Coordinates of C-alpha atoms and ligand atoms in Angstrom, one line a residue:
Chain A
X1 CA 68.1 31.8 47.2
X2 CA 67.1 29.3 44.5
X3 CA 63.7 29.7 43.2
X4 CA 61.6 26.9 44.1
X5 CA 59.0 27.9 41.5
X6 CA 61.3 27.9 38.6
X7 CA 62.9 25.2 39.5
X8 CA 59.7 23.6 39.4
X9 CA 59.3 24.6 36.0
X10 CA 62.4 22.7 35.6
X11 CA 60.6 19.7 36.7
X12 CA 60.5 16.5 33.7
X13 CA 61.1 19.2 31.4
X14 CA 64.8 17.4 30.5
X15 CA 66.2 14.3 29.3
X16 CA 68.7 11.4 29.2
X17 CA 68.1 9.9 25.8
X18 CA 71.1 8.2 25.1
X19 CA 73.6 6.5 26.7
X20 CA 77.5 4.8 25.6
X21 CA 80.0 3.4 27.6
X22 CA 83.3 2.1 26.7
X23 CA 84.9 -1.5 27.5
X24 CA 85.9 -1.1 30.8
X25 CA 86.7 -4.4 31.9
X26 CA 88.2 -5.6 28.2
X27 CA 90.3 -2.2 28.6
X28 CA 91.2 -2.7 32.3
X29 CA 92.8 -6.2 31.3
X30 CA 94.4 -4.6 27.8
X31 CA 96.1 -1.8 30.7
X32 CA 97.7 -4.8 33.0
X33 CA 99.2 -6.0 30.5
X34 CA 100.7 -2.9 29.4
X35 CA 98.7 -2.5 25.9
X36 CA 97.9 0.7 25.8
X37 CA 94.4 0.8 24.1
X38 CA 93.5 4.5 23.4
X39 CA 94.0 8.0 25.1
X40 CA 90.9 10.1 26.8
X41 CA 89.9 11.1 23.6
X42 CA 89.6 7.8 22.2
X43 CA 87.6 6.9 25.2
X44 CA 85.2 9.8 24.7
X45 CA 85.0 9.1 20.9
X46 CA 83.9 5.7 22.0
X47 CA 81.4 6.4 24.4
X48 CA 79.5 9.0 22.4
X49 CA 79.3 6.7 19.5
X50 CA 77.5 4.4 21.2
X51 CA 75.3 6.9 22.9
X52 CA 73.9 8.4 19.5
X53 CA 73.5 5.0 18.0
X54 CA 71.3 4.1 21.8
X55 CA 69.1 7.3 21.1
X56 CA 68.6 7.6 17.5
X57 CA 70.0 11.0 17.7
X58 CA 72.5 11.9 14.4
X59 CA 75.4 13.9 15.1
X60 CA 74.0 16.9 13.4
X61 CA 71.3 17.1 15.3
X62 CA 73.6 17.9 18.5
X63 CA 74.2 21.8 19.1
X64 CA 76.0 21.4 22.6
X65 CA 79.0 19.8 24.3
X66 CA 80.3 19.7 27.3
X67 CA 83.4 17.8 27.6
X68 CA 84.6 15.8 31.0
X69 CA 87.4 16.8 33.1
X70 CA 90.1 14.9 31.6
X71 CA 89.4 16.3 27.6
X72 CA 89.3 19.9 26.6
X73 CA 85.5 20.7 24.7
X74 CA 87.6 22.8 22.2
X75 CA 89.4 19.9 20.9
X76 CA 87.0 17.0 21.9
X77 CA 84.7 19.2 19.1
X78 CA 87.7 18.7 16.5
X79 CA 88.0 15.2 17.5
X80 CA 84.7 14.2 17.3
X81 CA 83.7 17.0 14.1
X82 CA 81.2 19.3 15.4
X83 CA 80.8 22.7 15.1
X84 CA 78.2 23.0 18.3
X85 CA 76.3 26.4 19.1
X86 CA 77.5 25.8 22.9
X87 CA 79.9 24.3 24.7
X88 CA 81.5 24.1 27.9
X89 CA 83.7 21.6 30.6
X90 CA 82.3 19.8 33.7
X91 CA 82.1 17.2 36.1
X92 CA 79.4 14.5 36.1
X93 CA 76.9 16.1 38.1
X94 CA 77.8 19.3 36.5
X95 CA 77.0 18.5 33.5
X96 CA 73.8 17.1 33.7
X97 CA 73.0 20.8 35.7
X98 CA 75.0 22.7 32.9
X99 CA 73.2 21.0 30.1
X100 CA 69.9 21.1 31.7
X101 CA 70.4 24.8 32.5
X102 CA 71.1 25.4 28.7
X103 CA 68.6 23.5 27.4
X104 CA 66.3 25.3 29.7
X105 CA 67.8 28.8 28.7
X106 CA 67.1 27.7 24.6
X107 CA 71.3 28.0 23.8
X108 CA 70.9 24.3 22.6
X109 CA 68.5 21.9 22.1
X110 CA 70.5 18.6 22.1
X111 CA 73.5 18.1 24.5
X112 CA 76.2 16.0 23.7
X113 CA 78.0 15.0 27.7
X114 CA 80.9 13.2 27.0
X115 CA 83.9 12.0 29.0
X116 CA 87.0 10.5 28.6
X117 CA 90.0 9.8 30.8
X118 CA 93.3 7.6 30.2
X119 CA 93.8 7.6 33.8
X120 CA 95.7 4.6 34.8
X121 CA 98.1 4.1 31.4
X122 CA 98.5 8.0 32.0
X123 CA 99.6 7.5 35.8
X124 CA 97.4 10.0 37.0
X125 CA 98.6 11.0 40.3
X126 CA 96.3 11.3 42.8
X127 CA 98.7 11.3 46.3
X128 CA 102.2 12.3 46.1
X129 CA 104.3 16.0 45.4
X130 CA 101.8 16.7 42.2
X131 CA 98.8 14.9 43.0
X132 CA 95.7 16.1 40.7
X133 CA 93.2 18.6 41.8
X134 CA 95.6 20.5 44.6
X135 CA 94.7 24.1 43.0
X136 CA 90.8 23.5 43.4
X137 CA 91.6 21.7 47.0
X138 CA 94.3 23.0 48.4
X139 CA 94.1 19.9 51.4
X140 CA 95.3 18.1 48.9
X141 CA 98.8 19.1 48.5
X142 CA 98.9 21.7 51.1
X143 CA 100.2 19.1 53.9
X144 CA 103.1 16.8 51.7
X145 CA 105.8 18.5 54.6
X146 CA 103.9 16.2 56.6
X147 CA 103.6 13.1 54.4
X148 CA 99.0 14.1 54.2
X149 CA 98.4 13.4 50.9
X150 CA 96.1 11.6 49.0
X151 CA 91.9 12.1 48.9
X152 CA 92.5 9.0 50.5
X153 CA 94.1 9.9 53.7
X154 CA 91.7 12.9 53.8
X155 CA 88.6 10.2 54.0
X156 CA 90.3 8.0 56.2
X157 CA 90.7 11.2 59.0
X158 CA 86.8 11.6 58.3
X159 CA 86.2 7.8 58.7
X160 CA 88.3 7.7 62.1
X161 CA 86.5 10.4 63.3
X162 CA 82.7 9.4 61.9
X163 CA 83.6 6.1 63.4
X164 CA 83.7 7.9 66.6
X165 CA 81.2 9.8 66.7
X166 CA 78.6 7.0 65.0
X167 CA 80.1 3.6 66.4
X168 CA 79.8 2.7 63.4
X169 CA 82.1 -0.5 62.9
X170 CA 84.8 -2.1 60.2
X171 CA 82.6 -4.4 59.5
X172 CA 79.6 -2.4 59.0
X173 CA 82.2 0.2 56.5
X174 CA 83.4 -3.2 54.7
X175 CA 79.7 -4.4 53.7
X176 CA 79.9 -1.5 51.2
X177 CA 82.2 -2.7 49.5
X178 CA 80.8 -6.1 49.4
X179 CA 77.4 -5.0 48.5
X180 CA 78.8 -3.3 45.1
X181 CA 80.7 -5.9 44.5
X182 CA 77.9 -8.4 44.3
X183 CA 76.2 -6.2 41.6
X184 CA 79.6 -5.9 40.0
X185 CA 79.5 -9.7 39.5
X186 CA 76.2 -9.2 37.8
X187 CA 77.6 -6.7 35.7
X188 CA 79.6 -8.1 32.6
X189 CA 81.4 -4.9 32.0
X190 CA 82.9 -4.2 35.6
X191 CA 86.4 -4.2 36.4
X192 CA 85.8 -6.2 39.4
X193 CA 84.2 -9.3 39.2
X194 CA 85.9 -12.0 41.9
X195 CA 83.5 -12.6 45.4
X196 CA 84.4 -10.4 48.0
X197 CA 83.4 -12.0 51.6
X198 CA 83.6 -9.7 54.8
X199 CA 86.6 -11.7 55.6
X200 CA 88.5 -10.9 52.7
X201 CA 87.9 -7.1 53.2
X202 CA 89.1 -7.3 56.9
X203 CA 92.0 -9.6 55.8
X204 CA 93.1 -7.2 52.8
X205 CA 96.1 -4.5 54.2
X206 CA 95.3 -1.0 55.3
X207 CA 96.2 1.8 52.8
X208 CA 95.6 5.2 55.0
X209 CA 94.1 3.4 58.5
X210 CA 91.3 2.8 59.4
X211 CA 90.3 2.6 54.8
X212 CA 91.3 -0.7 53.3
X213 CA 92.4 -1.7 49.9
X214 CA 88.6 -2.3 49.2
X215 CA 87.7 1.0 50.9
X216 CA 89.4 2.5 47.8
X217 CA 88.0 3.1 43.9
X218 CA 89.5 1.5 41.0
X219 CA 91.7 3.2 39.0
X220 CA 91.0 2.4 35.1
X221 CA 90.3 4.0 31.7
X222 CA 87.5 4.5 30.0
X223 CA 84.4 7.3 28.4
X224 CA 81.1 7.7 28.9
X225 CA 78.5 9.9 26.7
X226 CA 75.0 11.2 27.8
X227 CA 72.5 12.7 25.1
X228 CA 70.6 14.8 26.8
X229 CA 67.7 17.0 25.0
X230 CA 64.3 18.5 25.7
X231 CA 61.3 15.9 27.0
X232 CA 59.1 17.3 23.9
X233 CA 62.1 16.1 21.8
X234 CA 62.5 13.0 24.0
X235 CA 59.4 11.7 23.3
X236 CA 59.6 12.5 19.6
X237 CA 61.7 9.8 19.8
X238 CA 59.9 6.9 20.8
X239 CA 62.4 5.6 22.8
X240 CA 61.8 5.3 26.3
X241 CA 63.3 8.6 27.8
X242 CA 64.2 9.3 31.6
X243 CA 63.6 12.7 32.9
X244 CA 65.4 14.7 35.4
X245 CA 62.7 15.4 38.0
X246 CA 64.7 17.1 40.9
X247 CA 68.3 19.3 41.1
X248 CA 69.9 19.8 44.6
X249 CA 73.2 21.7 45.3
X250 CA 74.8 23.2 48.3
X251 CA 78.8 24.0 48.9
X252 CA 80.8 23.3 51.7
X253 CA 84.0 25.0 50.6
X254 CA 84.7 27.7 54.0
X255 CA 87.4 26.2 56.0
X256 CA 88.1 23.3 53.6
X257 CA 91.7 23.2 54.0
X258 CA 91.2 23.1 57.7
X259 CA 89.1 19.8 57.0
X260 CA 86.3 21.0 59.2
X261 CA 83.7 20.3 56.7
X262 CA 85.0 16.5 56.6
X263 CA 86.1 16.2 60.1
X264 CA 83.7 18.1 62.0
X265 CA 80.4 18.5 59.6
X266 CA 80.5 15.1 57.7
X267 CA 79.1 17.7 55.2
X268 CA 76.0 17.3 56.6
X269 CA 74.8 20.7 56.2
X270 CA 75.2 20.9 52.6
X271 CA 73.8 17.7 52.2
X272 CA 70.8 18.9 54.2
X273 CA 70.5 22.0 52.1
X274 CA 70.8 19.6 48.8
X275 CA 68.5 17.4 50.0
X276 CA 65.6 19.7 50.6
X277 CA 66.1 21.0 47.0
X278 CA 66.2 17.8 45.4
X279 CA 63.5 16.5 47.0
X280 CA 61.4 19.4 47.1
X281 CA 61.7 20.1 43.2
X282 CA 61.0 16.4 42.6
X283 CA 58.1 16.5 44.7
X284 CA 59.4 13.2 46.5
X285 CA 61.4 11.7 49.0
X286 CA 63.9 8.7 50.3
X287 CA 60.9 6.2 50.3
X288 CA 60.5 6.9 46.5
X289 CA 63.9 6.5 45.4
X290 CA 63.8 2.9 43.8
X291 CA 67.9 3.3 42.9
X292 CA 70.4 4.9 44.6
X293 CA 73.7 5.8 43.1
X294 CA 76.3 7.3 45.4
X295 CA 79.6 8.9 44.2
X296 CA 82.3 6.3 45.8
X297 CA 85.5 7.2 45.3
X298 CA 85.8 5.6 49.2
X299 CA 83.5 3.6 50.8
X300 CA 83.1 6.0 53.4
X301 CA 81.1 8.4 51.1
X302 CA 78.0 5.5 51.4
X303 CA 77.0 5.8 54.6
X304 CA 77.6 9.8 54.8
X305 CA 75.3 10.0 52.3
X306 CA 72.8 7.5 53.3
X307 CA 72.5 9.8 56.4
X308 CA 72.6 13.4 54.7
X309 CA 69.4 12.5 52.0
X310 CA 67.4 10.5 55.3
X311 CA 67.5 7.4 53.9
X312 CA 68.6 6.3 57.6
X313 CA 68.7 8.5 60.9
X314 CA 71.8 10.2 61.9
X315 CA 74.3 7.1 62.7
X316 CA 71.8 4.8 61.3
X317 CA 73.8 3.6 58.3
X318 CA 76.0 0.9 60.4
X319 CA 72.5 -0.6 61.1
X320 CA 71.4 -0.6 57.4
X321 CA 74.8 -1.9 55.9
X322 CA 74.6 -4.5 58.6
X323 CA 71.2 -5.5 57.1
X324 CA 72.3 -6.3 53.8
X325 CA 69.8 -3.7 52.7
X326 CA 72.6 -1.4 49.4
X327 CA 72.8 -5.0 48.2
X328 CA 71.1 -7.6 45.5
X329 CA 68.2 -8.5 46.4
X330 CA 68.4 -5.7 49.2
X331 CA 65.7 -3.0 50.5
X332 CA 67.9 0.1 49.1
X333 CA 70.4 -0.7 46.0
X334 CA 73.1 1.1 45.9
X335 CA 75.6 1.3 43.0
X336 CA 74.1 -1.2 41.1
X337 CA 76.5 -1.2 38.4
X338 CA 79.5 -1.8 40.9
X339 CA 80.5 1.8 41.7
X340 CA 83.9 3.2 41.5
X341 CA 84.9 0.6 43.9
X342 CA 84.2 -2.3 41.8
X343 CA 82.5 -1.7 38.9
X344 CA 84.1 1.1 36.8
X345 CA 85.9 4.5 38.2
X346 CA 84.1 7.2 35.6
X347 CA 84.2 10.2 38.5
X348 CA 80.6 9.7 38.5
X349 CA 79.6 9.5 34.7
X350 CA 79.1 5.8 34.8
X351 CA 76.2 6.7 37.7
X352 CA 74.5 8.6 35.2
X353 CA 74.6 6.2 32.7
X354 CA 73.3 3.3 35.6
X355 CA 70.7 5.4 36.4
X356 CA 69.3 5.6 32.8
X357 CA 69.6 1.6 32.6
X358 CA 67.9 1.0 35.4
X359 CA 65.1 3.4 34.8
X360 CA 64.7 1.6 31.2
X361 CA 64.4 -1.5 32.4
X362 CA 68.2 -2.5 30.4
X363 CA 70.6 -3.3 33.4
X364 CA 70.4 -7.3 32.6
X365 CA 71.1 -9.5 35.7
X366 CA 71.5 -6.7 38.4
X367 CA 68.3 -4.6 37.4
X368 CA 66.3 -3.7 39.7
X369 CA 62.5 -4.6 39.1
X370 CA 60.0 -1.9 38.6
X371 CA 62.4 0.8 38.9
X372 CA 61.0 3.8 38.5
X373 CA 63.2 6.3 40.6
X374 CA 66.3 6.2 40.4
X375 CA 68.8 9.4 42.7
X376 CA 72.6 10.4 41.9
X377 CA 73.9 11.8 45.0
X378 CA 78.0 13.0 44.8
X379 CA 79.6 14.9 48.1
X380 CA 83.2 15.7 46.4
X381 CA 85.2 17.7 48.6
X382 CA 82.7 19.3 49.9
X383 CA 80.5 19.9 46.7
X384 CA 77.2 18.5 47.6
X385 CA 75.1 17.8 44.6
X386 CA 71.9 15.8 44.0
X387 CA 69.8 14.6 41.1
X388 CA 66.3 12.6 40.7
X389 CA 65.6 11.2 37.5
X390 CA 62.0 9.2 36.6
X391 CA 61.0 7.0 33.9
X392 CA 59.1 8.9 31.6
X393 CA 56.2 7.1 31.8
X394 CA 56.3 6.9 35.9
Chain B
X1 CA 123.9 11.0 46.9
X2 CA 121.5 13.3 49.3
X3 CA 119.1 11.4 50.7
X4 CA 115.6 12.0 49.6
X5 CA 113.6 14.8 51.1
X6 CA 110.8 15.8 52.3
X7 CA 108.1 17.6 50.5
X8 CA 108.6 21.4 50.4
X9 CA 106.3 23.2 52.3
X10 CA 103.9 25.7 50.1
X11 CA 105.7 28.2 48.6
X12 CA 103.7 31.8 48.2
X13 CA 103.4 35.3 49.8
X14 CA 100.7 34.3 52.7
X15 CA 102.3 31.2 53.4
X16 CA 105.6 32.7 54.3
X17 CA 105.7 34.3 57.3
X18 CA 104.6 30.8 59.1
X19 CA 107.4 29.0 58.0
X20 CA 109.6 31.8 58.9
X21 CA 108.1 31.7 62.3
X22 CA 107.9 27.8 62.5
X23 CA 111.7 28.1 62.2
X24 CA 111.9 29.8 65.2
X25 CA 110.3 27.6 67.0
X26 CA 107.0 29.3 67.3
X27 CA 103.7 28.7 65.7
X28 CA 101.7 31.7 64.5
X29 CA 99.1 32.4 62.5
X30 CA 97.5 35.0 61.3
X31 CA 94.8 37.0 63.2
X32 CA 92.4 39.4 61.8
X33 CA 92.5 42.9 62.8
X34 CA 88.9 43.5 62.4
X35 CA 87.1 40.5 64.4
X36 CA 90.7 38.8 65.8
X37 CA 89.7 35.0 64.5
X38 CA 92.5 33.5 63.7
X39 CA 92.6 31.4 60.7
X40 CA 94.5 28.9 58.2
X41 CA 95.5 28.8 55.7
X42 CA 97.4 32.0 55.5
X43 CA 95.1 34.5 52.9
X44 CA 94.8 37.5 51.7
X45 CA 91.2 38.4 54.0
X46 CA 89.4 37.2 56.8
X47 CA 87.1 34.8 55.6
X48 CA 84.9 35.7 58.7
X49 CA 84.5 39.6 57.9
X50 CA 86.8 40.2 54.7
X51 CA 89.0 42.2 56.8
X52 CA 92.6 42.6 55.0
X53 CA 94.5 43.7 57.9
X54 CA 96.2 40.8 59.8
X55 CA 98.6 40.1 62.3
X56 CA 100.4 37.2 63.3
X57 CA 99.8 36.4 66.4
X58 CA 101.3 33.7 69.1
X59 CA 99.2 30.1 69.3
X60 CA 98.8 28.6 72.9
X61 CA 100.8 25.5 71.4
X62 CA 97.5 23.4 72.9
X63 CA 95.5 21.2 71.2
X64 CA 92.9 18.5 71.1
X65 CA 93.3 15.1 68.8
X66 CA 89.9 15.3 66.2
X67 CA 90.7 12.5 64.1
X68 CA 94.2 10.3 63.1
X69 CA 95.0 8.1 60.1
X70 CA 98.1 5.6 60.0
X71 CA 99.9 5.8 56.6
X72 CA 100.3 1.9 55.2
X73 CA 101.1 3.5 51.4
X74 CA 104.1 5.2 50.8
X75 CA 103.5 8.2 48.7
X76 CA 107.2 10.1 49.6
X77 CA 110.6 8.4 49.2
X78 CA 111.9 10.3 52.5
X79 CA 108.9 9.4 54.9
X80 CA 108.9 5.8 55.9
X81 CA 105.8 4.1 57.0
X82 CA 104.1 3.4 58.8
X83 CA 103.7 7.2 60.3
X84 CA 100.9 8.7 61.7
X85 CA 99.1 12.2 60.8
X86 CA 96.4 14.0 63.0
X87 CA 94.2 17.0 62.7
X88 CA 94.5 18.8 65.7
X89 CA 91.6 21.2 67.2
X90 CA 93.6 24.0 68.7
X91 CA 91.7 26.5 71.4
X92 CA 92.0 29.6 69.4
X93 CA 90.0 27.7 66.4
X94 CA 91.9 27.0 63.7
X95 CA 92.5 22.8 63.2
X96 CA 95.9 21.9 62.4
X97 CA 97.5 18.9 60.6
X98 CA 100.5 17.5 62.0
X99 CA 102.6 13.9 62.4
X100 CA 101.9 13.0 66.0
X101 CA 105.2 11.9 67.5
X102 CA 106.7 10.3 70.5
X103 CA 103.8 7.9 70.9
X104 CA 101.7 5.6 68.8
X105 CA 98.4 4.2 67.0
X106 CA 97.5 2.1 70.1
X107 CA 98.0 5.1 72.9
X108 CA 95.8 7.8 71.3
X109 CA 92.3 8.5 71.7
X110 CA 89.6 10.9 70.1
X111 CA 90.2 14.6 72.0
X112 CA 92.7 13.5 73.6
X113 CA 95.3 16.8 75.0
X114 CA 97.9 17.5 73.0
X115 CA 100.8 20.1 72.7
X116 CA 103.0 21.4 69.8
X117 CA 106.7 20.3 69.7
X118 CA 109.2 21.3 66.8
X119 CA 110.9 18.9 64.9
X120 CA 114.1 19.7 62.7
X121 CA 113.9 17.8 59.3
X122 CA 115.4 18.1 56.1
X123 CA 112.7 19.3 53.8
X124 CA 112.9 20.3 50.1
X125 CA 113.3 23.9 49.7
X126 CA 110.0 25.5 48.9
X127 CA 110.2 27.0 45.2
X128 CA 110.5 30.8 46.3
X129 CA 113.1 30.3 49.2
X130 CA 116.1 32.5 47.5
X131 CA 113.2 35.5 47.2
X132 CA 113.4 35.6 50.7
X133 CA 116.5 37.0 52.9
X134 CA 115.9 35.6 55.9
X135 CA 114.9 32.2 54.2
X136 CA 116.0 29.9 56.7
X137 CA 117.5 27.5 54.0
X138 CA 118.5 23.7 54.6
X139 CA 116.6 22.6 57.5
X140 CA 112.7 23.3 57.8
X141 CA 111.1 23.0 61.1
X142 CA 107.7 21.3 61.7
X143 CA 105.1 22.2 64.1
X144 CA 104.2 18.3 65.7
X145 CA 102.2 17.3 67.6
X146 CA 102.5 15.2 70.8
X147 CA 100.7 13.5 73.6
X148 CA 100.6 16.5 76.5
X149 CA 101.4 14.1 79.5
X150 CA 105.2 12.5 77.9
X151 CA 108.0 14.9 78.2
X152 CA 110.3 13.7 75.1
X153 CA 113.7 14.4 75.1
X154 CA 115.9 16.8 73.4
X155 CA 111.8 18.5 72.1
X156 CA 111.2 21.8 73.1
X157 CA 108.1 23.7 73.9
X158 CA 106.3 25.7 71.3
Ligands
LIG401 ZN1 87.7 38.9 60.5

C-alpha cells in the first residue's frame, strides 16, 4: 500500500518552476494550410526554450529529462545538447510523478519535462486498422472485424450507458464543451476561438452517437516543457514557484478489453482510490481546489471526473454543468485554458502548464482571481491519476 | 478489383481457437480449469486465479444490451455507415462487442435481451491464417448480436 507518511514527506517538497509552450493556434493555421512548420522535436525544442528563459534556470543546470510520448529521451537529449545524469519517457501525469519521484530519490536535482508531438501534419491515427496505442489497449484495435475503433467510440458506449444510468442529458454533456470554449476565447493561444452556443453543439453531426463533433479534442501540433526542481531550489529563485502538494493514482486495467471499467465502473473505483490519496497527502479537499483541470480528450471525461474526486454527488454533474458552474465567471473552472476540446490537444501537458499560470497569477483574461489551488485530474483508459499543486506562498 | 474488406480479426496463439470455433457457428470461450470463469480476451492465465489450464467451453448465445454507439465516421472502406456496435453482457460474465443487426437505433433499449446470430462476411485474412491448417480462409464468420424476440431470415442460432 502507499505510505501515507512518506508521501507526506513528499508534501511542497517539489516544484514547477518554469513553463513554455509552443504557438498553438499560429501552428494550427500554418497545418490547414498545409505548411508544415516543424516535427515533434522541433515542438519540444520550442517549448523548453521558453520554459528555461520563464524560470531562470540555464541548461546546465538541468540533470534530468524525461521526454513525452511522441519523442524518444535518447535523442530529444542530442537534439536539445544535454548530457543529463537521468532520463526517462512519460505521459503528462507521469512525468510530473517520475520527476518528482527522482528528485525525491536525489538522481537529479533539476528536471527538464518536455513534449513534443507533430500529430496532425503526421496523420497520427487514432481509429482505423493501425490506430495508436492498440498494444497498451488492446480495445483499441481488438474489435476493427466489427468496425469498434477509435477512443472515440469507446467513450461514446460509456456515455450511452452513463447517460442511462445518470439521466444525465445532451444538453447538460454539450455545456462542456461550451464552458471551455468560453475560456478558450479568452485564451489568445487556443486553437479554438469562434462562440459555441448550446445550439450549435446539438446542431453539429454525430461522430460515434450519442458524442458530437464538439464532444471530441482537437487534433494539432505543438510542445510543451515543465522545469521542475526541489522547493529549497525553487525558492532560490525568486520567482514565484508552485508546489506539488498531493499525488493520487489507482489502475483500472483488469477486464479492460471487456470495457467493464468504462461500461460498468465509470472508473469510479480508481478514481475513489486516487482521490483519497490526493487529497489525503494534500491535506485538502474539493472545496479547496480553486482550478480544476480535467484530461478531455471527450467531453464525457468532465463529468466522470467531477463525480469520482466529490466535487458533485454521484449523477450530480448534469446539475452542475446545467448551472454554468466549469465556466467564466462560474463556481468550479474547469479547463481554463480551453482543454483539449478547444484550447490545445497536448495529452495533458498543456494542463500542467495552466495549472502553473493560474497559480502565478499569469493566465491574462481567463485567470482565475486568487487562485491558490489549482488539481490535474486524467482517467485515460482506465489510468486514474491525480495531482494538487499550491502557490508557494498559499 | 476485390472490394474492400473488412478488418482482420487479431491474429495470435490465444485468439485462434475462437475464430476457428466462430466459423463453425459456435461461440466459445475460454474457461478456466481451476475456478471455471470464463473470460475474454483469449490469454495465457486466468486473470481471476492465474490458472493456465483452460478449456473452451460452449456460451449460452444469450445476452443483455449494456451500452450501444451508432457510427456517423467512417474509419473502414468496407463498413458503411451508419452501423451500430454494442457491448453485450452475456450470463456466463464475459461482455462481448458485436454489430447489433436486424433492427435499429430507435428499437433498442438499455438491457434489453439479446441472442447471438452468425454472420458470413468477407473479412481480411488475419496475418497468421496460412500457420493454421484448418484456417478457414476466405470468409470469416461474426458472432452478432440481435434483438431476442425477431426471428431473421436465412440467421441461424448460435
Ligand atoms: Zn481461474
Amino acid at each position: 500500500m502507499p505510505d501515507p507518511q512518506r508521501l507526506a514527506a513528499l508534501r511542497d517538497e517539489i516544484a514547477i518552476v518554469g513553463v513554455g509552450e509552443s504557438d498553438y493556434s499560429q501552428d494550427y493555421a500554418l497545418a490547414r494550410r498545409g505548411e508544415r512548420y516543424s516535427d515533434a522535436y522541433g515542438y519540444a525544442a520550442t517549448a523548453f526554450r521558453r520554459a528555461l528563459d520563464d524560470c531562470g534556470l540555464t541548461r546546465d543546470d538541468i540533470d534530468g529529462l524525461i521526454a513525452g510520448p511522441a519523442t524518444a529521451s535518447e535523442r530529444l537529449g542530442e537534439v536539445l545538447g544535454m548530457d543529463v545524469r537521468w532520463a526517462d519517457q512519460a505521459d503528462a501525469v507521469q512525468a510530473v510523478l517520475k520527476a518528482a519521484i527522482a528528485i525525491h530519490a536525489g538522481v537529479a536535482e533539476c528536471v527538464a519535462l518536455v513534449y513534443g508531438n507533430d500529430q496532425r501534419t503526421a496523420g497520427t491515427a487514432y481509429g482505423g486498422r493501425d490506430a495508436m496505442g492498440g498494444e497498451r489497449h488492446l480495445a483499441y484495435t481488438y474489435y476493427a472485424p466489427w468496425g469498434l475503433t477509435s477512443q472515440g467510440a469507446l467513450y461514446a458506449l460509456l456515455a450511452n450507458r452513463y447517460q442511462a444510468v445518470t439521466g444525465l442529458t445532451e444538453r447538460e454533456l454539450g455545456q462542456v464543451a461550451v464552458a471551455q470554449r468560453a475560456f478558450a476565447r479568452l485564451n489568445p493561444n487556443a486553437v479554438m476561438r469562434g462562440p459555441l452556443h448550446i445550439d450549435d453543439y446539438l446542431s453539429a453531426p454525430y461522430i460515434c452517437e450519442p458524442l458530437r463533433l464538439y464532444d471530441y479534442c482537437l487534433v494539432n501540433d505543438g510542445g510543451v516543457a515543465l522545469i521542475v526542481t526541489t522547493a529549497e531550489r525553487a525558492a532560490r529563485l525568486g520567482r514565484p514557484a508552485v508546489l506539488l502538494s498531493g499525488i493520487g493514482r489507482a489502475d483500472h486495467n483488469r477486464d479492460a478489453t471487456s470495457l467493464r471499467p468504462r461500461l460498468v465502473d465509470f472508473y469510479r473505483p480508481a478514481q475513489r482510490t486516487a482521490a483519497e490519496q490526493v487529497y489525503t497527502m494534500a491535506g485538502a479537499g474539493p472545496s479547496d481546489v480553486d482550478v480544476l483541470q480535467i484530461y478531455d480528450s471527450f467531453s464525457v471525461h468532465v463529468p466522470l471526473a467531477l463525480e469520482g474526486f466529490g466535487f458533485c454527488p454521484q449523477g450530480g454533474a448534469g446539475e452542475l454543468l446545467a448551472d454554468g458552474a466549469l465556466g467564466p465567471g462560474g463556481r468550479l473552472p474547469v479547463n481554463t485554458a480551453g482543454g483539449h476540446l478547444s484550447g490545445s490537444y497536448m495529452q495533458g501537458w498543456g494542463h500542467q502548464a495552466e495549472c502553473v499560470r493560474q497559480l502565478r497569477g499569469e493566465a491574462g483574461e481567463r485567470q482565475i482571481p486568487h487562485a491558490r489551488t489549482a488539481q490535474y485530474v486524467s482517467d485515460v483508459a482506465g489510468k486514474v491519476t491525480s495531482l494538487i499543486y499550491r502557490r508557494a506562498d498559499a | 478489383m476485390t472490394p474492400p474488406q473488412r478488418p482482420a480479426p487479431q491474429p495470435g496463439i490465444y485468439d485462434t481457437p475462437y475464430w476457428r470455433y466462430t466459423a463453425a457457428g459456435e461461440l466459445r470461450l475460454q474457461r478456466c480449469g481451476g475456478c471455471e470463469r470464463f473470460r475474454y480476451p483469449p490469454g495465457p492465465v486466468c486473470p481471476d486465479c492465474l490458472a493456465q489450464e483452460s478449456s473452451w467451453e460452449r456460451l449460452s448465445g444469450a445476452g443483455t444490451l449494456l451500452a450501444w454507439t451508432v457510427f456517423h465516421r467512417q474509419y473502414f472502406p468496407a463498413i458503411e455507415v451508419p452501423y451500430l456496435v454494442g457491448a453485450v453482457r452475456t450470463p456466463e460474465g464475459p461482455i462481448l462487442i458485436g454489430n447489433l443487426i436486424d433492427t435499429s437505433a430507435a428499437e433498442l433499449s438499455h438491457d434489453m435481451p439479446l441472442r447471438a446470430v452468425f454472420e458470413t462476411l468477407p473479412t481480411g485474412r488475419p496475418a497468421d491464417a496460412d500457420t493454421h491448417t484448418d484456417s478457414p480462409g476466405e470468409g470469416w464468420r461474426l458472432c452478432q448480436w440481435t434483438p431476442l424476440e425477431t426471428r431473421p431470415l436465412h440467421k441461424e442460432r448460435a
